[in-house]
């Protein structure tokens, strides 16, 4: 079983839509959680960390559900520029290993 | 500005050649990592290092070698033993785990 699993998509949504991605992780000892954004042929860039209480950054909201071992990313009022692949990343609490999901592709269309 | 620099951006390798990808960071991060990404795939860990002069194999280390002689530098050599080296190679560094990774801009390696 993979450490981190994501729906690969693609999610095709119109501009202005709200879209949500989930990511499940297998190790209950996981302590740090992140969402990264990766544009085509570029390196991943940190979008936001995910805190236990949930956190929001503008149109983006991240939540953690430890009981069910998943994290989520909600994007409101989607923009064309949000089109990218979103990677879920989980860490066991030290910098030994960060586990990456294979990414969820989002296409925002006019 | 602090950051992590990979070079070259594009690299072409002939069959049977070894090539070395450079990764340098000035973030004062202790941990450094090499990942490989194939089209439409997730990142796979090749090697990682937490301190100078020490490194560990990741999930797909065969056909690769690394060194960590300086904190700032973590070069990756793709040897002729790596049978399918064409991929996007990403170097990353990390300090305190809660802040996640910082990635370099990647090296795209193609076998010709």
XYZ file of C-alpha atoms in Angstrom:
222
model
C 0.000 0.000 0.000
C 1.317 3.456 -0.854
C 2.165 5.829 1.971
C 0.154 8.632 0.394
C -2.636 8.272 -2.132
C -4.370 10.847 -4.261
C -6.956 10.774 -7.020
C -4.910 11.615 -10.143
C -7.825 13.460 -11.787
C -7.915 15.425 -13.940
C -10.505 17.635 -12.346
C -11.926 19.862 -15.079
C -13.819 22.823 -13.609
C -15.070 26.179 -14.911
C -13.674 29.446 -13.649
C -15.289 30.478 -10.404
C -16.044 26.932 -9.297
C -15.158 25.454 -5.935
C -13.112 22.275 -6.077
C -11.832 19.942 -3.369
C -9.093 17.326 -3.339
C -8.519 14.647 -0.765
C -5.398 12.748 0.088
C -5.148 9.708 2.348
C -2.081 8.583 4.262
C -1.307 5.198 5.741
C 0.962 5.929 8.713
C -0.923 7.115 11.772
C 2.354 8.458 13.221
C 2.525 11.115 10.496
C 2.980 14.540 11.995
C 3.467 17.148 9.294
C 1.315 17.671 6.238
C 1.663 19.909 3.235
C 0.142 20.759 -0.111
C 2.496 21.552 -2.976
C 1.660 22.930 -6.378
C 3.547 21.784 -9.469
C 3.213 23.489 -12.819
C 4.001 21.585 -15.996
C 7.744 20.898 -16.325
C 8.554 22.893 -13.180
C 9.559 22.048 -9.634
C 6.950 21.630 -6.884
C 6.397 24.713 -4.735
C 4.958 24.811 -1.256
C 1.346 25.966 -1.349
C 0.519 25.600 2.320
C 1.155 23.571 5.417
C -1.804 21.785 6.957
C -2.445 22.302 10.656
C -4.557 20.195 12.964
C -7.079 22.983 13.409
C -7.325 23.596 9.679
C -6.021 26.698 8.008
C -6.953 29.120 5.286
C -4.917 31.243 2.922
C -7.075 33.421 0.727
C -9.117 31.152 -1.547
C -7.362 28.025 -0.273
C -8.419 26.014 2.770
C -6.584 22.962 4.063
C -7.941 20.514 6.621
C -6.617 17.494 8.442
C -8.681 14.567 9.679
C -6.433 12.407 11.838
C -9.134 9.910 12.733
C -9.722 9.038 9.085
C -6.135 9.786 8.038
C -6.783 12.221 5.256
C -6.059 15.790 4.377
C -8.039 17.991 2.055
C -7.540 21.092 -0.041
C -10.452 23.326 -1.002
C -10.080 25.974 -3.688
C -12.828 28.563 -3.947
C -13.519 30.852 -6.899
C -11.115 28.942 -9.160
C -8.912 30.971 -11.483
C -7.343 29.903 -14.767
C -3.984 30.300 -13.046
C -4.913 27.595 -10.527
C -4.468 24.985 -13.270
C -1.633 22.764 -12.052
C -0.950 19.474 -10.313
C -1.438 19.486 -6.555
C 0.803 17.191 -4.520
C 0.019 15.980 -1.044
C 3.077 15.510 1.188
C 3.281 13.787 4.559
C 6.164 13.678 7.022
C 6.737 11.455 10.039
C 7.979 14.302 12.205
C 11.637 14.317 11.370
C 13.385 15.079 8.157
C 14.057 11.443 7.431
C 11.340 11.030 4.949
C 8.724 13.105 3.240
C 6.184 11.002 1.366
C 4.658 12.404 -1.796
C 1.384 11.577 -3.402
C 1.449 11.250 -7.164
C -0.582 14.426 -7.543
C -4.037 15.555 -8.596
C -4.288 17.467 -11.848
C -6.610 20.476 -11.960
C -7.719 22.140 -15.203
C -9.656 25.374 -14.788
C -11.429 26.335 -17.997
C -12.863 29.687 -19.117
C 18.377 35.469 -1.448
C 18.679 31.988 -0.049
C 17.791 29.124 -2.296
C 18.713 25.867 -3.903
C 20.349 25.747 -7.313
C 20.456 22.844 -9.708
C 22.557 22.698 -12.830
C 22.443 22.133 -15.664
C 18.789 22.687 -16.520
C 18.984 20.270 -19.454
C 21.469 17.442 -19.860
C 21.970 14.920 -22.614
C 23.762 11.651 -21.970
C 25.065 9.122 -24.394
C 24.671 5.446 -23.728
C 27.354 4.165 -21.349
C 28.286 7.558 -19.951
C 28.238 8.709 -16.362
C 26.868 12.197 -15.770
C 26.803 14.330 -12.624
C 23.969 16.655 -11.656
C 24.830 19.526 -9.377
C 22.789 20.688 -6.378
C 23.868 23.580 -4.143
C 21.938 25.283 -1.335
C 22.664 28.320 0.804
C 19.733 27.838 3.181
C 21.902 26.249 5.865
C 19.681 23.162 5.660
C 21.056 19.950 7.104
C 19.022 17.534 4.992
C 19.213 17.186 1.237
C 17.387 14.843 -1.130
C 17.331 13.672 -4.719
C 14.097 12.695 -6.406
C 13.246 11.428 -9.828
C 9.975 12.242 -11.591
C 8.758 10.477 -14.714
C 5.962 11.897 -16.902
C 2.604 11.655 -15.165
C 4.199 10.073 -12.116
C 4.897 11.090 -8.557
C 8.299 11.778 -7.044
C 10.492 8.815 -6.170
C 13.323 9.148 -3.671
C 16.803 8.235 -4.948
C 19.131 9.234 -2.086
C 19.051 11.466 0.952
C 21.543 12.919 3.387
C 21.017 14.368 6.850
C 24.568 15.390 7.660
C 27.866 15.867 5.930
C 29.679 12.666 4.954
C 26.575 10.556 5.465
C 23.841 9.542 3.043
C 21.228 6.832 2.694
C 19.627 5.008 -0.198
C 16.081 5.872 -1.064
C 13.574 3.725 -2.891
C 15.301 3.664 -6.302
C 19.050 4.061 -5.620
C 20.299 1.458 -8.107
C 22.392 3.031 -10.861
C 22.943 6.271 -8.916
C 25.616 7.545 -6.535
C 25.957 10.637 -4.374
C 28.426 12.402 -2.120
C 28.026 14.929 0.688
C 31.417 16.420 1.342
C 29.999 19.849 2.166
C 26.763 20.895 3.828
C 25.887 23.071 0.840
C 26.412 20.497 -1.890
C 24.834 17.150 -2.773
C 25.778 16.074 -6.319
C 24.104 13.097 -7.974
C 25.902 10.880 -10.461
C 23.791 8.901 -12.898
C 25.931 5.940 -13.827
C 25.857 3.750 -16.914
C 24.242 1.096 -14.729
C 21.018 3.115 -14.656
C 19.166 1.587 -17.587
C 16.399 4.127 -17.932
C 17.796 7.478 -16.816
C 15.628 9.792 -18.911
C 13.615 11.749 -16.324
C 13.217 15.010 -14.448
C 15.575 15.110 -11.452
C 14.723 17.269 -8.467
C 16.975 18.164 -5.577
C 15.449 19.365 -2.328
C 16.615 20.496 1.074
C 14.927 20.693 4.437
C 15.635 22.294 7.763
C 13.005 22.087 10.469
C 10.507 19.464 9.323
C 7.445 21.625 9.807
C 8.529 23.915 7.020
C 8.616 21.221 4.370
C 10.984 21.029 1.456
C 12.563 23.636 -0.749
C 13.125 22.346 -4.270
C 15.627 23.286 -6.899
C 14.303 24.031 -10.389
C 15.276 20.577 -11.618
C 17.457 18.986 -14.269
C 15.886 17.297 -17.254
C 18.103 14.404 -18.334
C 17.705 12.754 -21.715
C 19.594 9.777 -23.096
C 20.537 10.198 -26.745
